[in-house]
Short mmCIF file of C-alpha atoms in Angstrom, two decimals:
data_model
loop_
_atom_site.label_atom_id
_atom_site.label_comp_id
_atom_site.label_asym_id
_atom_site.label_seq_id
_atom_site.Cartn_x
_atom_site.Cartn_y
_atom_site.Cartn_z
CA UNK A 402 11.59 -12.84 28.47
CA UNK A 403 12.63 -9.04 27.67
CA UNK A 404 12.84 -6.52 25.07
CA UNK A 405 16.12 -4.39 23.78
CA UNK A 406 16.90 -1.42 22.65
CA UNK A 407 17.49 -2.64 19.03
CA UNK A 408 14.11 -3.25 18.38
CA UNK A 409 13.73 0.67 17.74
CA UNK A 410 16.32 0.35 15.05
CA UNK A 411 14.71 -2.91 13.38
CA UNK A 412 11.24 -0.68 13.35
CA UNK A 413 12.97 2.34 11.62
CA UNK A 414 14.53 -0.11 8.96
CA UNK A 415 11.30 -1.83 8.19
CA UNK A 416 9.50 1.76 7.99
CA UNK A 417 12.29 3.16 5.84
CA UNK A 418 12.42 0.25 3.56
CA UNK A 419 8.59 0.38 2.96
CA UNK A 420 8.54 3.85 2.39
CA UNK A 421 11.03 3.89 -0.29
CA UNK A 422 9.31 1.11 -1.80
CA UNK A 423 5.90 2.83 -1.78
CA UNK A 424 7.54 6.11 -3.07
CA UNK A 425 8.07 4.02 -6.18
CA UNK A 426 4.81 2.33 -6.58
CA UNK A 427 2.83 5.56 -7.43
CA UNK A 428 5.32 8.05 -8.75
CA UNK A 429 4.13 8.14 -11.78
CA UNK A 430 0.45 8.34 -10.92
CA UNK A 431 -0.34 12.05 -9.77
CA UNK A 432 1.68 12.86 -13.24
CA UNK A 433 0.18 10.26 -15.84
CA UNK A 434 -0.26 13.05 -18.24
CA UNK A 435 3.17 14.80 -18.21
CA UNK A 436 4.67 11.00 -17.75
CA UNK A 437 3.05 10.13 -21.00
CA UNK A 438 4.47 13.35 -23.01
CA UNK A 439 8.07 12.78 -21.37
CA UNK A 440 8.46 8.89 -22.60
CA UNK A 441 5.97 9.46 -25.58
CA UNK A 442 3.51 6.40 -24.36
CA UNK A 443 -0.44 6.57 -23.75
CA UNK A 444 -1.58 7.36 -20.32
CA UNK A 445 -2.76 3.41 -20.16
CA UNK A 446 0.76 2.53 -20.16
CA UNK A 447 1.44 5.08 -17.25
CA UNK A 448 -0.99 3.43 -15.38
CA UNK A 449 0.80 0.03 -16.12
CA UNK A 450 3.94 1.24 -14.02
CA UNK A 451 1.54 1.03 -10.96
CA UNK A 452 -0.18 -2.12 -11.83
CA UNK A 453 2.98 -4.05 -12.31
CA UNK A 454 3.32 -3.57 -8.32
CA UNK A 455 0.08 -5.39 -8.08
CA UNK A 456 0.88 -8.20 -10.62
CA UNK A 457 4.40 -8.82 -9.19
CA UNK A 458 2.93 -9.48 -5.84
CA UNK A 459 0.67 -12.55 -6.17
CA UNK A 460 3.67 -14.78 -7.54
CA UNK A 461 6.38 -13.40 -5.25
CA UNK A 462 3.99 -13.46 -2.52
CA UNK A 463 4.11 -17.11 -1.77
CA UNK A 464 8.03 -17.18 -2.11
CA UNK A 465 8.25 -14.09 0.64
CA UNK A 466 6.19 -15.43 3.19
CA UNK A 467 7.88 -19.07 3.02
CA UNK A 468 11.43 -17.40 3.12
CA UNK A 469 10.77 -14.60 5.72
CA UNK A 470 9.23 -16.96 8.13
CA UNK A 471 10.89 -20.51 7.34
CA UNK A 472 14.47 -19.53 5.95
CA UNK A 473 15.76 -15.78 6.71
CA UNK A 474 14.15 -12.71 8.20
CA UNK A 475 17.28 -10.71 7.63
CA UNK A 476 18.28 -11.66 4.08
CA UNK A 477 14.71 -11.25 3.22
CA UNK A 478 14.47 -7.78 4.17
CA UNK A 479 17.94 -6.89 2.87
CA UNK A 480 17.06 -8.52 -0.61
CA UNK A 481 13.89 -6.66 -0.68
CA UNK A 482 16.00 -3.27 0.09
CA UNK A 483 18.65 -3.78 -2.76
CA UNK A 484 15.93 -4.78 -5.61
CA UNK A 485 13.97 -1.41 -4.55
CA UNK A 486 17.28 0.42 -5.03
CA UNK A 487 18.49 -1.20 -8.18
CA UNK A 488 15.33 -0.60 -9.71
CA UNK A 489 15.12 3.00 -8.66
CA UNK A 490 18.55 3.55 -10.31
CA UNK A 491 17.41 1.83 -13.51
CA UNK A 492 14.15 4.45 -13.78
CA UNK A 493 16.66 7.14 -13.44
CA UNK A 494 19.10 5.65 -16.54
CA UNK A 495 15.79 5.91 -18.47
CA UNK A 496 15.61 9.55 -18.53
CA UNK A 497 19.55 9.62 -19.45
CA UNK A 498 19.76 7.10 -22.32
CA UNK A 499 18.08 6.62 -25.83
CA UNK A 500 16.42 10.60 -25.52
CA UNK A 501 14.18 9.27 -23.05
CA UNK A 502 12.10 7.62 -25.52
CA UNK A 503 11.53 4.70 -27.95
CA UNK A 504 11.73 0.91 -26.37
CA UNK A 505 15.23 1.29 -24.82
CA UNK A 506 13.76 3.91 -22.57
CA UNK A 507 10.82 2.35 -21.72
CA UNK A 508 12.36 -1.00 -21.18
CA UNK A 509 14.83 0.59 -18.45
CA UNK A 510 11.64 2.05 -16.96
CA UNK A 511 9.50 -0.90 -16.64
CA UNK A 512 12.41 -3.15 -15.65
CA UNK A 513 13.14 -0.79 -12.83
CA UNK A 514 9.63 -0.75 -11.78
CA UNK A 515 9.53 -4.35 -11.98
CA UNK A 516 12.54 -5.07 -9.67
CA UNK A 517 10.94 -2.81 -7.10
CA UNK A 518 7.58 -4.60 -7.59
CA UNK A 519 9.71 -8.13 -7.01
CA UNK A 520 10.98 -6.40 -3.48
CA UNK A 521 7.42 -5.34 -2.24
CA UNK A 522 6.24 -8.74 -1.21
CA UNK A 523 9.38 -8.91 1.09
CA UNK A 524 9.07 -5.73 2.51
CA UNK A 525 5.25 -5.85 2.94
CA UNK A 526 5.27 -9.23 4.79
CA UNK A 527 8.21 -8.09 7.30
CA UNK A 528 6.36 -5.87 9.89
CA UNK A 529 4.40 -8.44 11.84
CA UNK A 530 6.94 -10.78 11.77
CA UNK A 531 9.41 -7.88 13.21
CA UNK A 532 6.83 -7.07 15.62
CA UNK A 533 6.20 -10.37 16.79
CA UNK A 534 9.82 -11.10 17.17
CA UNK A 535 11.20 -7.76 18.72
CA UNK A 536 8.23 -6.27 20.72
CA UNK A 537 6.20 -6.96 23.84
CA UNK A 538 2.24 -7.82 23.63
CA UNK A 539 1.53 -4.02 24.58
CA UNK A 540 3.79 -2.84 21.84
CA UNK A 541 3.30 -5.17 19.05
CA UNK A 542 -0.19 -3.52 17.11
CA UNK A 543 1.45 -0.34 17.18
CA UNK A 544 4.98 -1.76 15.77
CA UNK A 545 3.40 -3.59 13.21
CA UNK A 546 1.09 -0.50 12.14
CA UNK A 547 4.42 1.81 12.00
CA UNK A 548 6.14 -0.77 9.81
CA UNK A 549 3.20 -1.37 7.32
CA UNK A 550 2.15 2.64 7.41
CA UNK A 551 5.72 3.29 5.90
CA UNK A 552 4.59 1.58 2.59
CA UNK A 553 1.28 3.96 2.28
CA UNK A 554 3.27 6.95 3.47
CA UNK A 555 5.62 6.64 0.79
CA UNK A 556 2.74 6.48 -1.59
CA UNK A 557 1.63 9.81 -0.05
CA UNK A 558 4.87 11.23 -0.46
CA UNK A 559 4.95 10.51 -3.82
CA UNK A 560 1.41 11.70 -4.57
CA UNK A 561 2.69 15.40 -2.70
CA UNK A 562 5.91 15.83 -4.35
CA UNK A 563 6.06 14.23 -7.80
CA UNK A 564 4.45 17.16 -9.41
CA UNK A 565 6.57 19.62 -7.64
CA UNK A 566 9.81 17.68 -8.32
CA UNK A 567 8.92 16.79 -11.99
CA UNK A 568 8.70 20.70 -12.29
CA UNK A 569 5.62 20.77 -14.83
CA UNK A 570 5.27 23.38 -17.35
CA UNK A 571 2.24 23.74 -19.61
CA UNK A 572 3.53 23.58 -23.31
CA UNK A 573 1.83 24.45 -26.33
CA UNK A 574 2.16 21.89 -29.32
CA UNK A 575 0.45 21.26 -32.76
CA UNK A 576 -1.80 18.88 -30.68
CA UNK A 577 -2.73 21.65 -28.26
CA UNK A 578 -1.42 22.12 -24.66
CA UNK A 579 0.58 19.39 -23.10
CA UNK A 580 1.98 19.04 -19.50
CA UNK A 581 5.91 19.07 -20.14
CA UNK A 582 8.05 17.64 -16.90
CA UNK A 583 11.08 20.27 -16.87
CA UNK A 584 13.04 18.01 -14.45
CA UNK A 585 11.52 14.24 -14.54
CA UNK A 586 15.31 12.83 -14.36
CA UNK A 587 15.77 14.94 -10.86
CA UNK A 588 12.65 13.75 -9.80
CA UNK A 589 13.64 9.96 -10.42
CA UNK A 590 17.32 10.86 -8.85
CA UNK A 591 15.54 11.88 -5.51
CA UNK A 592 13.47 8.74 -5.46
CA UNK A 593 16.52 6.79 -6.18
CA UNK A 594 18.55 8.62 -3.38
CA UNK A 595 15.93 8.00 -0.96
CA UNK A 596 16.10 4.36 -1.81
CA UNK A 597 19.94 3.96 -1.33
CA UNK A 598 20.04 5.57 1.97
CA UNK A 599 17.30 3.11 3.10
CA UNK A 600 19.30 0.37 1.70
CA UNK A 601 22.73 1.22 3.48
CA UNK A 602 20.51 1.52 6.66
CA UNK A 603 18.87 -1.74 6.20
CA UNK A 604 22.24 -3.44 5.17
CA UNK A 605 24.00 -2.61 8.35
CA UNK A 606 21.31 -2.47 10.69
CA UNK A 607 19.14 -5.73 10.33
CA UNK A 608 19.29 -8.46 12.58
CA UNK A 609 17.88 -12.01 12.09
CA UNK A 610 16.13 -11.93 15.92
CA UNK A 611 17.20 -10.69 19.50
CA UNK A 612 18.98 -13.14 21.86
CA UNK A 613 15.75 -13.63 23.87
CA UNK A 614 12.24 -13.54 22.59
CA UNK A 615 9.81 -10.45 23.77
CA UNK A 616 6.76 -12.53 24.75
CA UNK A 617 5.39 -15.89 25.13
CA UNK A 618 4.10 -16.40 21.77
CA UNK A 619 7.58 -15.57 20.00
CA UNK A 620 8.78 -18.52 22.07
CA UNK A 621 6.47 -20.75 19.87
CA UNK A 622 7.47 -22.73 16.91
CA UNK A 623 5.68 -21.45 13.76
CA UNK A 624 3.10 -24.23 11.78
CA UNK A 625 4.98 -25.48 8.84
CA UNK A 626 4.44 -23.47 5.77
CA UNK A 627 1.76 -25.81 3.83
CA UNK A 628 0.14 -26.90 6.85
CA UNK A 629 -0.56 -23.25 7.70
CA UNK A 630 -2.04 -22.87 4.26
CA UNK A 631 -4.22 -25.86 4.80
CA UNK A 632 -5.47 -24.31 8.33
CA UNK A 633 -6.09 -20.69 7.23
CA UNK A 634 -8.27 -22.07 4.62
CA UNK A 635 -10.54 -24.07 6.81
CA UNK A 636 -10.65 -21.02 9.13
CA UNK A 637 -13.90 -19.29 8.19
CA UNK A 638 -13.26 -15.99 10.10
CA UNK A 639 -9.89 -16.03 8.35
CA UNK A 640 -11.62 -16.37 5.10
CA UNK A 641 -14.24 -13.53 6.01
CA UNK A 642 -10.93 -10.98 6.90
CA UNK A 643 -9.39 -12.08 3.79
CA UNK A 644 -12.09 -11.54 1.23
CA UNK A 645 -13.32 -8.04 2.78
CA UNK A 646 -9.72 -6.93 3.18
CA UNK A 647 -9.07 -7.76 -0.02
CA UNK A 648 -11.83 -5.41 -1.54
CA UNK A 649 -10.89 -2.56 0.64
CA UNK A 650 -7.21 -2.93 -0.35
CA UNK A 651 -7.79 -3.47 -3.85
CA UNK A 652 -10.09 -0.58 -4.07
CA UNK A 653 -7.55 1.79 -2.09
CA UNK A 654 -4.75 1.00 -4.53
CA UNK A 655 -7.02 1.71 -7.49
CA UNK A 656 -7.90 4.91 -6.23
CA UNK A 657 -4.42 5.93 -5.85
CA UNK A 658 -3.37 4.83 -9.10
CA UNK A 659 -6.80 6.75 -10.98
CA UNK A 660 -6.80 9.48 -8.53
CA UNK A 661 -5.49 11.93 -10.65
CA UNK A 662 -7.74 10.56 -13.72
CA UNK A 663 -10.84 10.90 -11.86
CA UNK A 664 -10.33 14.68 -10.82
CA UNK A 665 -8.75 16.03 -13.97
CA UNK A 666 -12.09 16.18 -16.03
CA UNK A 667 -13.58 18.73 -13.60
CA UNK A 668 -10.30 20.93 -13.44
CA UNK A 669 -8.27 19.87 -10.63
CA UNK A 670 -4.31 20.01 -12.03
CA UNK A 671 -1.99 17.42 -11.20
CA UNK A 672 -0.65 19.39 -8.65
CA UNK A 673 -3.61 19.36 -6.52
CA UNK A 674 -4.40 15.76 -7.46
CA UNK A 675 -1.22 14.80 -5.47
CA UNK A 676 -2.19 16.79 -2.64
CA UNK A 677 -5.58 15.34 -2.31
CA UNK A 678 -3.52 11.59 -2.29
CA UNK A 679 -1.23 13.43 0.30
CA UNK A 680 -4.32 14.38 2.41
CA UNK A 681 -5.73 10.46 2.39
CA UNK A 682 -2.48 9.40 3.60
CA UNK A 683 -1.61 12.40 6.08
CA UNK A 684 -4.88 12.24 7.80
CA UNK A 685 -4.72 8.12 7.86
CA UNK A 686 -1.38 8.49 9.32
CA UNK A 687 -2.59 10.51 12.36
CA UNK A 688 -5.73 8.10 12.76
CA UNK A 689 -3.32 4.85 12.91
CA UNK A 690 -1.18 6.90 15.60
CA UNK A 691 -4.45 7.30 17.68
CA UNK A 692 -5.81 3.74 17.13
CA UNK A 693 -2.80 1.49 17.21
CA UNK A 694 -2.33 2.24 20.99
CA UNK A 695 -6.02 1.63 21.47
CA UNK A 696 -5.74 -1.92 19.73
CA UNK A 697 -2.74 -2.76 21.96
CA UNK A 698 -4.67 -2.15 25.09
CA UNK A 699 -8.23 -3.11 24.30
CA UNK A 700 -7.87 -5.88 21.44
CA UNK A 701 -11.07 -4.62 19.83
CA UNK A 702 -10.06 -5.67 16.32
CA UNK A 703 -13.44 -7.07 14.91
CA UNK A 704 -15.35 -4.14 16.22
CA UNK A 705 -12.99 -1.33 15.05
CA UNK A 706 -12.83 -3.55 11.39
CA UNK A 707 -16.41 -3.43 10.60
CA UNK A 708 -16.86 0.14 11.87
CA UNK A 709 -14.17 1.11 9.52
CA UNK A 710 -15.57 -0.11 6.25
CA UNK A 711 -18.79 1.80 6.97
CA UNK A 712 -16.93 5.16 7.14
CA UNK A 713 -15.00 3.81 3.64
CA UNK A 714 -18.39 3.37 1.94
CA UNK A 715 -19.67 6.58 3.11
CA UNK A 716 -16.47 8.29 1.97
CA UNK A 717 -16.86 6.95 -1.73
CA UNK A 718 -20.22 8.16 -1.71
CA UNK A 719 -19.57 11.68 -0.39
CA UNK A 720 -16.46 12.06 -2.81
CA UNK A 721 -18.81 10.94 -5.77
CA UNK A 722 -21.66 13.12 -4.74
CA UNK A 723 -19.37 16.28 -4.56
CA UNK A 724 -17.49 15.15 -7.96
CA UNK A 725 -21.09 15.18 -9.73
CA UNK A 726 -23.69 16.93 -8.18
CA UNK A 727 -21.76 20.06 -7.76
CA UNK A 728 -21.02 22.06 -10.43
CA UNK A 729 -16.84 22.39 -10.93
CA UNK A 730 -16.08 21.37 -7.20
CA UNK A 731 -13.34 22.96 -5.61
CA UNK A 732 -10.18 21.40 -4.35
CA UNK A 733 -11.49 22.49 -0.66
CA UNK A 734 -14.74 20.49 -1.17
CA UNK A 735 -13.13 17.04 -2.36
CA UNK A 736 -10.45 17.17 0.72
CA UNK A 737 -13.21 16.48 3.33
CA UNK A 738 -13.92 13.16 1.82
CA UNK A 739 -10.38 11.97 1.02
CA UNK A 740 -9.55 12.59 4.85
CA UNK A 741 -12.26 10.83 5.87
CA UNK A 742 -11.30 7.86 3.35
CA UNK A 743 -7.88 7.94 4.86
CA UNK A 744 -9.25 7.63 8.16
CA UNK A 745 -11.19 4.36 7.27
CA UNK A 746 -8.35 3.08 5.13
CA UNK A 747 -5.65 3.39 8.12
CA UNK A 748 -7.94 1.73 10.77
CA UNK A 749 -8.90 -1.09 8.33
CA UNK A 750 -4.98 -1.82 7.68
CA UNK A 751 -3.53 -2.41 10.85
CA UNK A 752 -6.65 -3.89 12.49
CA UNK A 753 -6.79 -6.48 9.69
CA UNK A 754 -3.31 -7.22 9.96
CA UNK A 755 -3.53 -8.01 13.92
CA UNK A 756 -6.68 -9.59 13.59
CA UNK A 757 -5.71 -12.07 11.24
CA UNK A 758 -2.58 -13.12 13.06
CA UNK A 759 -4.80 -13.71 16.28
CA UNK A 760 -7.33 -15.65 14.58
CA UNK A 761 -4.52 -17.68 12.98
CA UNK A 762 -2.02 -18.27 15.64
CA UNK A 763 0.50 -20.56 15.54
CA UNK A 764 0.67 -19.79 12.01
CA UNK A 765 3.26 -17.75 10.90
CA UNK A 766 2.40 -13.98 10.92
CA UNK A 767 4.26 -13.15 7.28
CA UNK A 768 1.92 -15.98 6.04
CA UNK A 769 -1.43 -15.24 7.15
CA UNK A 770 -0.68 -11.45 6.78
CA UNK A 771 0.93 -12.29 3.44
CA UNK A 772 -2.36 -13.93 1.86
CA UNK A 773 -4.23 -10.92 2.79
CA UNK A 774 -1.72 -8.53 0.81
CA UNK A 775 -1.76 -10.76 -2.13
CA UNK A 776 -5.75 -11.43 -2.42
CA UNK A 777 -5.68 -7.23 -2.39
CA UNK A 778 -3.52 -7.19 -4.89
CA UNK A 779 -5.48 -9.45 -6.98
CA UNK A 780 -8.75 -7.18 -6.51
CA UNK A 781 -6.53 -4.03 -7.32
CA UNK A 782 -5.50 -5.67 -10.63
CA UNK A 783 -9.11 -6.44 -11.55
CA UNK A 784 -10.40 -2.99 -10.21
CA UNK A 785 -7.85 -1.14 -12.09
CA UNK A 786 -8.65 -2.66 -15.35
CA UNK A 787 -12.20 -2.34 -14.84
CA UNK A 788 -12.03 1.36 -14.21
CA UNK A 789 -9.84 1.85 -17.13
CA UNK A 790 -12.66 -0.28 -19.30
CA UNK A 791 -15.36 1.63 -17.71
CA UNK A 792 -14.01 5.41 -18.67
CA UNK A 793 -16.00 7.35 -21.06
CA UNK A 794 -15.23 10.27 -23.03
CA UNK A 795 -18.08 12.51 -21.70
CA UNK A 796 -15.80 15.15 -19.70
CA UNK A 797 -16.25 15.59 -16.58
CA UNK A 798 -18.25 12.15 -16.41
CA UNK A 799 -15.55 10.26 -17.89
CA UNK A 800 -14.48 8.60 -14.72
CA UNK A 801 -18.24 8.32 -12.99
CA UNK A 802 -18.73 4.79 -13.84
CA UNK A 803 -15.62 4.02 -12.17
CA UNK A 804 -16.15 5.47 -9.10
CA UNK A 805 -20.00 3.75 -9.18
CA UNK A 806 -18.18 0.48 -9.29
CA UNK A 807 -15.67 1.36 -6.62
CA UNK A 808 -18.55 2.46 -4.34
CA UNK A 809 -20.25 -1.15 -5.29
CA UNK A 810 -17.67 -3.51 -4.48
CA UNK A 811 -16.53 -1.54 -1.09
CA UNK A 812 -20.21 -1.78 -0.24
CA UNK A 813 -20.41 -5.52 -0.87
CA UNK A 814 -17.20 -5.85 1.39
CA UNK A 815 -18.90 -3.64 4.22
CA UNK A 816 -21.96 -6.05 4.03
CA UNK A 817 -20.00 -9.13 4.04
CA UNK A 818 -18.39 -8.00 7.28
CA UNK A 819 -21.12 -6.80 9.07
CA UNK A 820 -23.27 -9.95 8.25
CA UNK A 821 -20.68 -12.41 8.00
CA UNK A 822 -17.77 -11.60 10.59
CA UNK A 823 -20.17 -9.44 12.98
CA UNK A 824 -21.94 -12.54 14.50
CA UNK A 825 -18.71 -14.55 14.96
CA UNK A 826 -16.92 -14.20 18.10
CA UNK A 827 -13.60 -15.01 16.98
CA UNK A 828 -10.95 -16.70 19.60
CA UNK A 829 -7.66 -14.51 19.60
CA UNK A 830 -5.28 -17.54 19.89
CA UNK A 831 -2.16 -15.50 20.43
CA UNK A 832 -3.28 -13.51 23.22
CA UNK A 833 -4.55 -16.62 24.85
CA UNK A 834 -1.09 -18.08 24.49
CA UNK A 835 0.20 -15.04 26.25
CA UNK A 836 -2.38 -15.19 29.28
CA UNK A 837 -1.80 -18.87 29.85
#
């Protein structure tokens, strides 16, 4: 058993492809009003450009889990990279043809988003498989975290730079002032170039597996796909993690989708709404860089997972109190609860992924982790539509009911993790296998 230097290339590939795909997911979320004006559509249709990623994950999740674990890891990752890149260029073409309005432009735009959405399950399910096949016990959690965080970093990059690249200017019309993006085509081209670079590196550098495995568990043959699914759904600790993680991920996805709509009624412009999203991701990245090596050394998965849920609930409550009990709060006041939300989200994420792999071993990593992502997307879809339905027309309180709704379901996830998971002493089967 040994590790190879090429593992760092594999880690870079998985990180870059997930970053590129994540940037396409929420490109339009921080500039929803400008996008609506540019394509002559409603803000609700703009939200669908993000929701399509969650919808596509559900059917493609099964296919990607089976393919990555039981057919070809290399081909699955390359397929994801190419779908992302083709989708990015279709989005760019939507700004160049049909005068970027009407059914033609909208069809190209949604076709591009949908192809990128089809790619996401192949890329998000890849990090745990890559970490298991290429990294030793001491580096698995960190490698898994870096690969997975690439997707969320892409979300943060899009939140931060979309308003800047689109060069939004306020334009006076007969219907009042509107946000007019001067450089939408340039923004879409930049994202397409990022995806293309990641795609070339992925196509050239991806390997199926190393010449020899890095650990004892990497030697073991994975449980057959259907048999693994049956075992997972009779594993009580896994079902608890599945349910609570789905709630946390679903609400996080919803928050990144509607963040601009939440803060704009209190005077936060699209640029600063994007910066709030970037703060969530930036602080979260620093936190995950600290916690992942700790997980590798001490393996305190359950304890850290439950603690992070408490931080998540406190962050949502803090954000809501600042929003609605301080008259016209500043960007600075909102940035603090966004930072703590980033801390919670980026602790929950790598901890949950490693925890579920440990308690379901020898089920293949992409299978056990894939169901976490898939259920999170289901909750995200329901939560996004619920938040839209709960909107009112009473500015600045139009999204207040939506925030209370998100607080309620995150609190349920926290309560479930405390009452159901904490009393358990889950067996970490993969670690047992290594020690034996």
